[in-house]
CSV table of C-alpha atoms and ligand atoms in Angstrom, one decimal:
chain,number,residue,atom,x,y,z
A,207,MET,CA,-160.9,-36.6,34.7
A,208,ASN,CA,-157.3,-35.5,34.8
A,209,ILE,CA,-155.2,-35.6,38.0
A,210,ALA,CA,-155.6,-31.9,38.8
A,211,ASP,CA,-159.4,-32.3,38.5
A,212,LYS,CA,-159.3,-35.4,40.8
A,213,ILE,CA,-157.4,-33.5,43.4
A,214,ALA,CA,-159.8,-30.6,43.2
A,215,GLU,CA,-162.8,-32.9,43.6
A,216,LEU,CA,-161.3,-34.7,46.6
A,217,LYS,CA,-160.3,-31.4,48.2
A,218,ARG,CA,-163.8,-30.1,47.9
A,219,ARG,CA,-165.4,-33.4,49.2
A,220,LYS,CA,-163.1,-33.6,52.3
A,221,ASN,CA,-162.9,-29.8,53.0
A,222,ALA,CA,-159.1,-29.9,52.5
A,223,VAL,CA,-156.8,-27.1,51.6
A,224,ILE,CA,-153.5,-27.4,49.8
A,225,LEU,CA,-150.7,-25.0,50.9
A,226,ALA,CA,-147.6,-24.9,48.7
A,227,HIS,CA,-144.2,-23.3,48.9
A,228,TYR,CA,-142.8,-21.3,46.0
A,229,TYR,CA,-140.0,-23.8,45.6
A,230,THR,CA,-142.3,-26.7,44.7
A,231,ARG,CA,-142.9,-27.9,41.1
A,232,PRO,CA,-145.0,-25.5,38.9
A,233,GLU,CA,-147.8,-28.1,38.5
A,234,VAL,CA,-148.0,-28.5,42.3
A,235,GLN,CA,-148.2,-24.7,42.8
A,236,GLU,CA,-151.0,-24.7,40.3
A,237,VAL,CA,-153.3,-27.1,42.3
A,238,ALA,CA,-152.6,-25.3,45.6
A,239,ASP,CA,-155.3,-23.1,47.2
A,240,PHE,CA,-152.5,-20.9,48.5
A,241,THR,CA,-148.8,-20.5,47.4
A,242,GLY,CA,-146.5,-18.5,49.5
A,243,ASP,CA,-143.2,-18.1,51.5
A,244,SER,CA,-142.6,-19.7,54.9
A,245,LEU,CA,-144.2,-16.8,56.8
A,246,ALA,CA,-147.4,-16.5,54.7
A,247,LEU,CA,-147.8,-20.3,54.8
A,248,SER,CA,-147.6,-20.4,58.6
A,249,GLN,CA,-150.1,-17.5,58.7
A,250,GLN,CA,-152.4,-19.5,56.4
A,251,ALA,CA,-152.0,-22.7,58.5
A,252,ALA,CA,-153.0,-20.8,61.6
A,253,ALA,CA,-156.1,-19.2,60.0
A,254,THR,CA,-157.6,-21.9,57.7
A,255,LYS,CA,-161.1,-23.2,58.4
A,256,ALA,CA,-160.4,-26.5,56.4
A,257,ASP,CA,-160.5,-29.8,58.2
A,258,ILE,CA,-157.5,-31.2,56.4
A,259,ILE,CA,-154.2,-29.3,55.5
A,260,VAL,CA,-152.2,-31.0,52.7
A,261,PHE,CA,-148.7,-29.4,53.0
A,262,ALA,CA,-147.0,-29.3,49.6
A,263,GLY,CA,-143.6,-28.4,51.0
A,264,VAL,CA,-141.0,-29.8,53.3
A,265,TYR,CA,-141.5,-31.5,56.7
A,266,PHE,CA,-140.7,-28.6,59.0
A,267,MET,CA,-143.4,-26.6,57.2
A,268,ALA,CA,-146.1,-29.3,57.7
A,269,GLU,CA,-144.9,-29.6,61.3
A,270,THR,CA,-145.4,-25.9,61.8
A,271,ALA,CA,-148.9,-26.2,60.5
A,272,LYS,CA,-149.7,-29.0,62.9
A,273,ILE,CA,-148.2,-27.1,65.8
A,274,LEU,CA,-150.5,-24.1,65.0
A,275,SER,CA,-153.6,-26.2,64.2
A,276,PRO,CA,-153.4,-29.3,66.4
A,277,ARG,CA,-157.0,-30.3,65.9
A,278,LYS,CA,-156.7,-30.4,62.1
A,279,LYS,CA,-155.4,-33.3,60.1
A,280,VAL,CA,-152.1,-32.2,58.6
A,281,LEU,CA,-150.9,-34.4,55.7
A,282,ILE,CA,-147.5,-34.4,53.9
A,283,PRO,CA,-147.4,-36.0,50.4
A,284,ASP,CA,-143.8,-37.2,51.0
A,285,PRO,CA,-142.5,-37.4,54.6
A,286,GLU,CA,-139.0,-37.8,53.2
A,287,ALA,CA,-139.1,-34.1,52.2
A,288,GLY,CA,-136.6,-32.9,54.7
A,289,CYS,CA,-134.4,-29.8,54.8
A,290,SER,CA,-130.6,-29.6,55.0
A,291,LEU,CA,-130.8,-26.4,57.1
A,292,ALA,CA,-133.2,-28.0,59.7
A,293,ALA,CA,-130.9,-31.1,59.7
A,294,SER,CA,-127.9,-28.9,60.4
A,295,CYS,CA,-129.3,-28.1,63.9
A,296,PRO,CA,-129.6,-31.4,65.9
A,297,THR,CA,-131.6,-31.1,69.2
A,298,VAL,CA,-129.0,-32.5,71.7
A,299,GLU,CA,-126.1,-30.3,70.4
A,300,PHE,CA,-128.4,-27.3,70.2
A,301,ALA,CA,-129.6,-27.8,73.8
A,302,ALA,CA,-126.0,-27.9,75.0
A,303,PHE,CA,-125.1,-24.8,73.0
A,304,ARG,CA,-128.1,-23.0,74.5
A,305,ALA,CA,-127.1,-24.1,78.0
A,306,LYS,CA,-123.7,-22.4,77.5
A,307,HIS,CA,-125.5,-19.0,77.0
A,308,PRO,CA,-128.4,-19.1,79.5
A,309,GLU,CA,-128.8,-15.3,79.4
A,310,ALA,CA,-129.4,-15.2,75.6
A,311,THR,CA,-132.8,-14.9,73.9
A,312,VAL,CA,-133.1,-17.7,71.4
A,313,VAL,CA,-134.3,-16.7,67.9
A,314,SER,CA,-134.7,-19.5,65.4
A,315,TYR,CA,-135.5,-19.5,61.8
A,316,VAL,CA,-138.7,-21.6,61.1
A,317,ASN,CA,-136.5,-24.0,59.1
A,318,THR,CA,-136.0,-26.1,62.2
A,319,THR,CA,-137.6,-29.2,63.8
A,320,ALA,CA,-140.4,-28.9,66.3
A,321,GLU,CA,-137.9,-29.8,69.1
A,322,ILE,CA,-135.7,-26.8,68.2
A,323,LYS,CA,-138.7,-24.6,68.1
A,324,ALA,CA,-139.6,-25.8,71.6
A,325,LEU,CA,-136.1,-24.6,72.7
A,326,THR,CA,-136.7,-21.2,71.1
A,327,ASP,CA,-138.1,-18.0,72.5
A,328,ILE,CA,-139.1,-16.5,69.2
A,329,CYS,CA,-139.2,-17.8,65.7
A,330,CYS,CA,-138.6,-15.8,62.5
A,331,THR,CA,-138.6,-16.3,58.8
A,332,SER,CA,-136.5,-14.6,56.2
A,333,THR,CA,-139.3,-12.1,55.7
A,334,ASN,CA,-139.5,-10.8,59.2
A,335,ALA,CA,-136.0,-11.8,60.7
A,336,LEU,CA,-134.8,-8.2,60.8
A,337,ASP,CA,-137.9,-6.9,62.6
A,338,VAL,CA,-137.8,-9.9,65.0
A,339,ILE,CA,-134.2,-9.0,65.9
A,340,LYS,CA,-135.0,-5.3,66.2
A,341,SER,CA,-137.9,-6.2,68.6
A,342,ILE,CA,-135.4,-7.5,71.2
A,343,PRO,CA,-133.7,-4.9,73.4
A,344,GLU,CA,-130.4,-3.6,72.1
A,345,ASN,CA,-128.2,-4.9,75.0
A,346,GLN,CA,-129.9,-8.4,75.2
A,347,PRO,CA,-127.6,-11.2,73.9
A,348,ILE,CA,-129.2,-13.3,71.1
A,349,ILE,CA,-128.6,-16.8,70.0
A,350,PHE,CA,-129.5,-17.0,66.3
A,351,ALA,CA,-130.1,-20.5,64.7
A,352,PRO,CA,-129.6,-22.3,62.5
A,353,ASP,CA,-128.6,-20.4,59.3
A,354,ARG,CA,-125.1,-18.8,59.6
A,355,ASN,CA,-125.5,-16.8,56.4
A,356,LEU,CA,-128.8,-15.2,57.4
A,357,GLY,CA,-127.4,-14.7,61.0
A,358,ALA,CA,-124.3,-12.9,59.7
A,359,TYR,CA,-126.5,-10.8,57.3
A,360,LEU,CA,-128.7,-9.7,60.2
A,361,GLN,CA,-125.7,-8.9,62.4
A,362,LYS,CA,-124.3,-6.7,59.6
A,363,GLN,CA,-127.7,-5.0,59.0
A,364,THR,CA,-128.4,-4.3,62.7
A,365,GLY,CA,-124.8,-3.7,63.9
A,366,ARG,CA,-125.5,-6.0,66.8
A,367,GLU,CA,-122.3,-7.5,68.3
A,368,ASN,CA,-124.1,-9.6,70.9
A,369,MET,CA,-125.5,-12.2,68.4
A,370,ILE,CA,-124.2,-15.8,68.9
A,371,LEU,CA,-124.6,-17.7,65.6
A,372,TRP,CA,-125.3,-21.4,65.2
A,373,ASN,CA,-123.2,-22.8,62.3
A,374,GLY,CA,-125.9,-24.2,60.0
A,375,ALA,CA,-126.7,-23.7,56.3
A,376,CYS,CA,-128.9,-24.6,53.4
A,377,HIS,CA,-127.0,-26.6,50.8
A,378,VAL,CA,-129.2,-25.2,48.0
A,379,HIS,CA,-128.4,-21.6,48.7
A,380,GLU,CA,-124.7,-22.2,49.4
A,381,GLU,CA,-124.2,-23.8,46.0
A,382,PHE,CA,-124.5,-20.6,43.8
A,383,SER,CA,-121.4,-19.6,41.8
A,384,LEU,CA,-120.2,-16.1,42.4
A,385,GLU,CA,-118.2,-16.3,39.3
A,386,GLY,CA,-121.2,-17.4,37.3
A,387,ILE,CA,-123.4,-14.6,38.7
A,388,MET,CA,-120.7,-12.0,37.8
A,389,ALA,CA,-120.5,-13.4,34.3
A,390,LEU,CA,-124.3,-13.1,34.0
A,391,LYS,CA,-124.0,-9.5,35.3
A,392,LYS,CA,-121.5,-8.7,32.6
A,393,GLN,CA,-123.8,-10.1,29.9
A,394,TYR,CA,-126.9,-8.2,31.4
A,395,PRO,CA,-125.4,-5.1,33.1
A,396,ASP,CA,-128.8,-3.6,33.7
A,397,ALA,CA,-130.2,-6.7,35.4
A,398,PRO,CA,-130.5,-6.3,39.2
A,399,ILE,CA,-129.3,-9.3,41.2
A,400,LEU,CA,-132.0,-10.5,43.6
A,401,ALA,CA,-130.6,-12.8,46.3
A,402,HIS,CA,-132.0,-14.8,49.3
A,403,PRO,CA,-130.3,-14.1,52.6
A,404,GLU,CA,-129.4,-17.9,53.0
A,405,CYS,CA,-126.8,-17.3,50.3
A,406,LYS,CA,-123.1,-16.9,51.3
A,407,GLU,CA,-121.8,-13.4,52.1
A,408,PRO,CA,-119.8,-12.8,48.9
A,409,VAL,CA,-123.0,-13.4,46.9
A,410,LEU,CA,-125.0,-11.1,49.2
A,411,MET,CA,-122.3,-8.4,48.8
A,412,VAL,CA,-122.8,-8.2,45.0
A,413,ALA,CA,-126.6,-8.4,45.2
A,414,ASP,CA,-128.7,-5.3,44.5
A,415,PHE,CA,-131.5,-6.6,46.7
A,416,VAL,CA,-131.5,-9.2,49.5
A,417,GLY,CA,-134.8,-10.7,50.7
A,418,SER,CA,-137.1,-13.6,51.3
A,419,THR,CA,-138.9,-15.2,48.4
A,420,SER,CA,-141.9,-13.0,48.8
A,421,ALA,CA,-139.7,-9.9,49.1
A,422,ILE,CA,-137.9,-10.9,45.9
A,423,LEU,CA,-141.2,-11.2,44.2
A,424,LYS,CA,-142.3,-7.7,45.3
A,425,GLU,CA,-139.0,-6.2,44.3
A,426,ALA,CA,-139.3,-7.7,40.8
A,427,GLY,CA,-142.6,-5.9,40.5
A,428,ARG,CA,-141.5,-2.6,42.1
A,429,ASN,CA,-138.1,-2.3,40.2
A,430,PRO,CA,-138.6,-0.9,36.7
A,431,ALA,CA,-135.8,-3.2,35.2
A,432,LYS,CA,-137.0,-5.7,32.6
A,433,THR,CA,-134.4,-8.4,33.3
A,434,PHE,CA,-133.4,-9.9,36.7
A,435,ILE,CA,-130.8,-12.3,37.9
A,436,VAL,CA,-132.4,-14.5,40.6
A,437,VAL,CA,-130.3,-16.1,43.3
A,438,THR,CA,-132.6,-18.4,45.1
A,439,GLU,CA,-134.2,-21.8,44.5
A,440,PRO,CA,-135.5,-21.6,40.9
A,441,GLY,CA,-139.0,-22.8,41.8
A,442,ILE,CA,-139.8,-19.1,42.5
A,443,LEU,CA,-139.5,-18.4,38.8
A,444,HIS,CA,-142.9,-19.9,38.2
A,445,GLU,CA,-144.7,-17.2,40.3
A,446,MET,CA,-142.3,-14.5,39.0
A,447,LYS,CA,-143.2,-15.2,35.4
A,448,LYS,CA,-146.9,-15.4,36.2
A,449,ASP,CA,-146.9,-12.2,38.1
A,450,TYR,CA,-144.7,-10.2,35.6
A,451,PRO,CA,-145.1,-11.8,32.2
A,452,ASP,CA,-143.4,-8.9,30.4
A,453,LYS,CA,-140.2,-9.3,32.5
A,454,THR,CA,-137.3,-11.8,32.1
A,455,PHE,CA,-135.9,-13.8,35.0
A,456,ILE,CA,-132.6,-15.5,34.8
A,457,PRO,CA,-131.8,-18.2,37.4
A,458,ALA,CA,-128.2,-17.8,38.8
A,459,PRO,CA,-125.9,-20.7,38.0
A,460,PRO,CA,-124.7,-23.4,40.4
A,461,LEU,CA,-121.0,-23.9,41.5
A,462,ASP,CA,-121.0,-27.2,39.6
A,463,SER,CA,-122.4,-26.6,36.2
A,464,THR,CA,-123.1,-30.3,35.7
A,465,CYS,CA,-125.6,-30.5,38.5
A,466,ALA,CA,-129.0,-28.9,39.4
A,467,CYS,CA,-127.6,-28.3,42.9
A,468,ASN,CA,-129.8,-25.1,43.3
A,469,ASP,CA,-133.0,-27.1,43.0
A,470,CYS,CA,-134.2,-28.1,46.4
A,471,ALA,CA,-134.5,-31.9,45.9
A,472,TYR,CA,-136.7,-32.1,49.0
A,473,MET,CA,-139.3,-29.6,47.7
A,474,LYS,CA,-139.2,-31.4,44.3
A,475,LEU,CA,-140.2,-34.7,46.0
A,476,VAL,CA,-143.8,-33.3,46.1
A,477,THR,CA,-145.6,-34.5,43.0
A,478,LEU,CA,-149.3,-34.4,41.8
A,479,ASP,CA,-149.4,-38.2,42.1
A,480,LYS,CA,-148.4,-38.1,45.7
A,481,ILE,CA,-150.8,-35.3,46.5
A,482,LEU,CA,-153.7,-37.3,45.0
A,483,LYS,CA,-152.7,-40.4,47.0
A,484,THR,CA,-152.4,-38.4,50.2
A,485,LEU,CA,-155.9,-37.0,49.7
A,486,GLU,CA,-157.3,-40.4,48.9
A,487,THR,CA,-155.7,-42.2,51.9
A,488,GLU,CA,-155.5,-39.2,54.3
A,489,SER,CA,-151.9,-40.2,55.0
A,490,PRO,CA,-149.0,-39.8,55.7
A,491,GLU,CA,-150.2,-37.7,58.7
A,492,VAL,CA,-147.9,-35.3,60.6
A,493,THR,CA,-147.9,-35.6,64.4
A,494,VAL,CA,-146.1,-33.7,67.1
A,495,PRO,CA,-146.0,-34.9,70.7
A,496,GLU,CA,-148.1,-32.5,72.8
A,497,SER,CA,-145.3,-31.5,75.2
A,498,ILE,CA,-143.1,-30.4,72.3
A,499,ARG,CA,-146.0,-28.9,70.4
A,500,ALA,CA,-147.1,-26.6,73.2
A,501,ALA,CA,-143.6,-25.2,73.7
A,502,ALA,CA,-143.0,-24.9,70.0
A,503,GLU,CA,-146.3,-23.1,69.5
A,504,LYS,CA,-145.2,-20.4,72.0
A,505,SER,CA,-142.2,-19.5,69.9
A,506,ILE,CA,-144.2,-19.4,66.6
A,507,ARG,CA,-147.0,-17.4,68.2
A,508,ASN,CA,-144.4,-14.9,69.6
A,509,MET,CA,-143.4,-14.3,66.0
A,510,LEU,CA,-146.9,-14.1,64.6
A,511,SER,CA,-148.0,-11.7,67.3
A,512,LEU,CA,-145.4,-9.2,66.2
A,513,ASN,CA,-147.4,-8.8,63.0
A,514,CYS,CA,-144.3,-8.1,60.9
B,767,LIG,P1,-138.7,-18.2,52.7
B,767,LIG,O1,-139.9,-18.9,52.3
B,767,LIG,O2,-138.8,-17.5,54.0
B,767,LIG,O3,-138.3,-17.2,51.6
B,767,LIG,O4,-137.5,-19.2,52.9
B,767,LIG,C1,-137.0,-19.9,51.9
B,767,LIG,C2,-136.7,-21.3,52.2
B,767,LIG,O5,-135.5,-21.7,52.2
B,767,LIG,C3,-137.7,-22.2,52.6
B,767,LIG,O6,-137.2,-23.4,52.7
B,768,LIG,FE1,-134.4,-26.4,53.4
B,768,LIG,FE2,-132.8,-25.1,51.7
B,768,LIG,FE3,-134.7,-26.7,50.7
B,768,LIG,FE4,-135.3,-24.4,51.9
B,768,LIG,S1,-134.2,-24.6,50.0
B,768,LIG,S2,-136.3,-26.4,52.3
B,768,LIG,S3,-133.8,-24.2,53.5
B,768,LIG,S4,-132.9,-27.3,51.9
């Protein structure tokens, strides 16, 4: 039996489900029951009937699954799979920041720890961030955390001046080379540039389309172009090539051409060997203290109930 078959067999026997993010390794996406972006994965985690959720992704995603499904066993193949964006928003500093603006509604991107979600009024993902901001009355001040690039993009899109931004970022999305992207555009003038809103403003300004991973996927299908320049973590190319085999997707280059800095090293920590071991041993398990979980759940449910 090969490793994928062993995983499938254990999954069946233990009534487990594997949820994988688009940034994980292709072979990991292939053994998953469901592959998606942050929003779709949290919706799946809330709805699944499985007894065990194996989260093939980073820690905050597995934590979100546990917050939404506290009675289920949530396993993460590698607990070291962190997130530079979540790490850029430490709890003590954020609590102090929030205390300085007690009148503000706190909107946090799901790329945060459970503690930050517990200090949040409503979560968002890159798919629904614009709708979440629009759901808040025009004159209401908003704290937006932790991604400064997504925050600035939302501010620009909505024209809202009363947004107070936390100064965090994702190292993967900040490492794209504008020069390199423009050189590609010269080479492929008809190729639309599709960018994730966690990228820096100059990159977003030259993009033909800005959206979450699932929005980028949809745009690649909707747009009649045959070639695309993709400015997000290149793991998404696996699904893009599968969905649109007659189209060509070119990953945007990093600032430093000698490194694979646009690969999310955390997502790539998840391997088939680790998934198999996790299923065999039913560990490592993700836990969240109940007092934090209950408060964090409210902010995630507030997002999910908007249905956007
Ligand atoms: P989405 O899944 O919302 O596109 O976010 C990308 C990301 O950075 C996940 O870590
Ligand atoms: Fe975090 Fe960036 Fe990796 Fe997404 S791509 S998990 S935001 S470090």
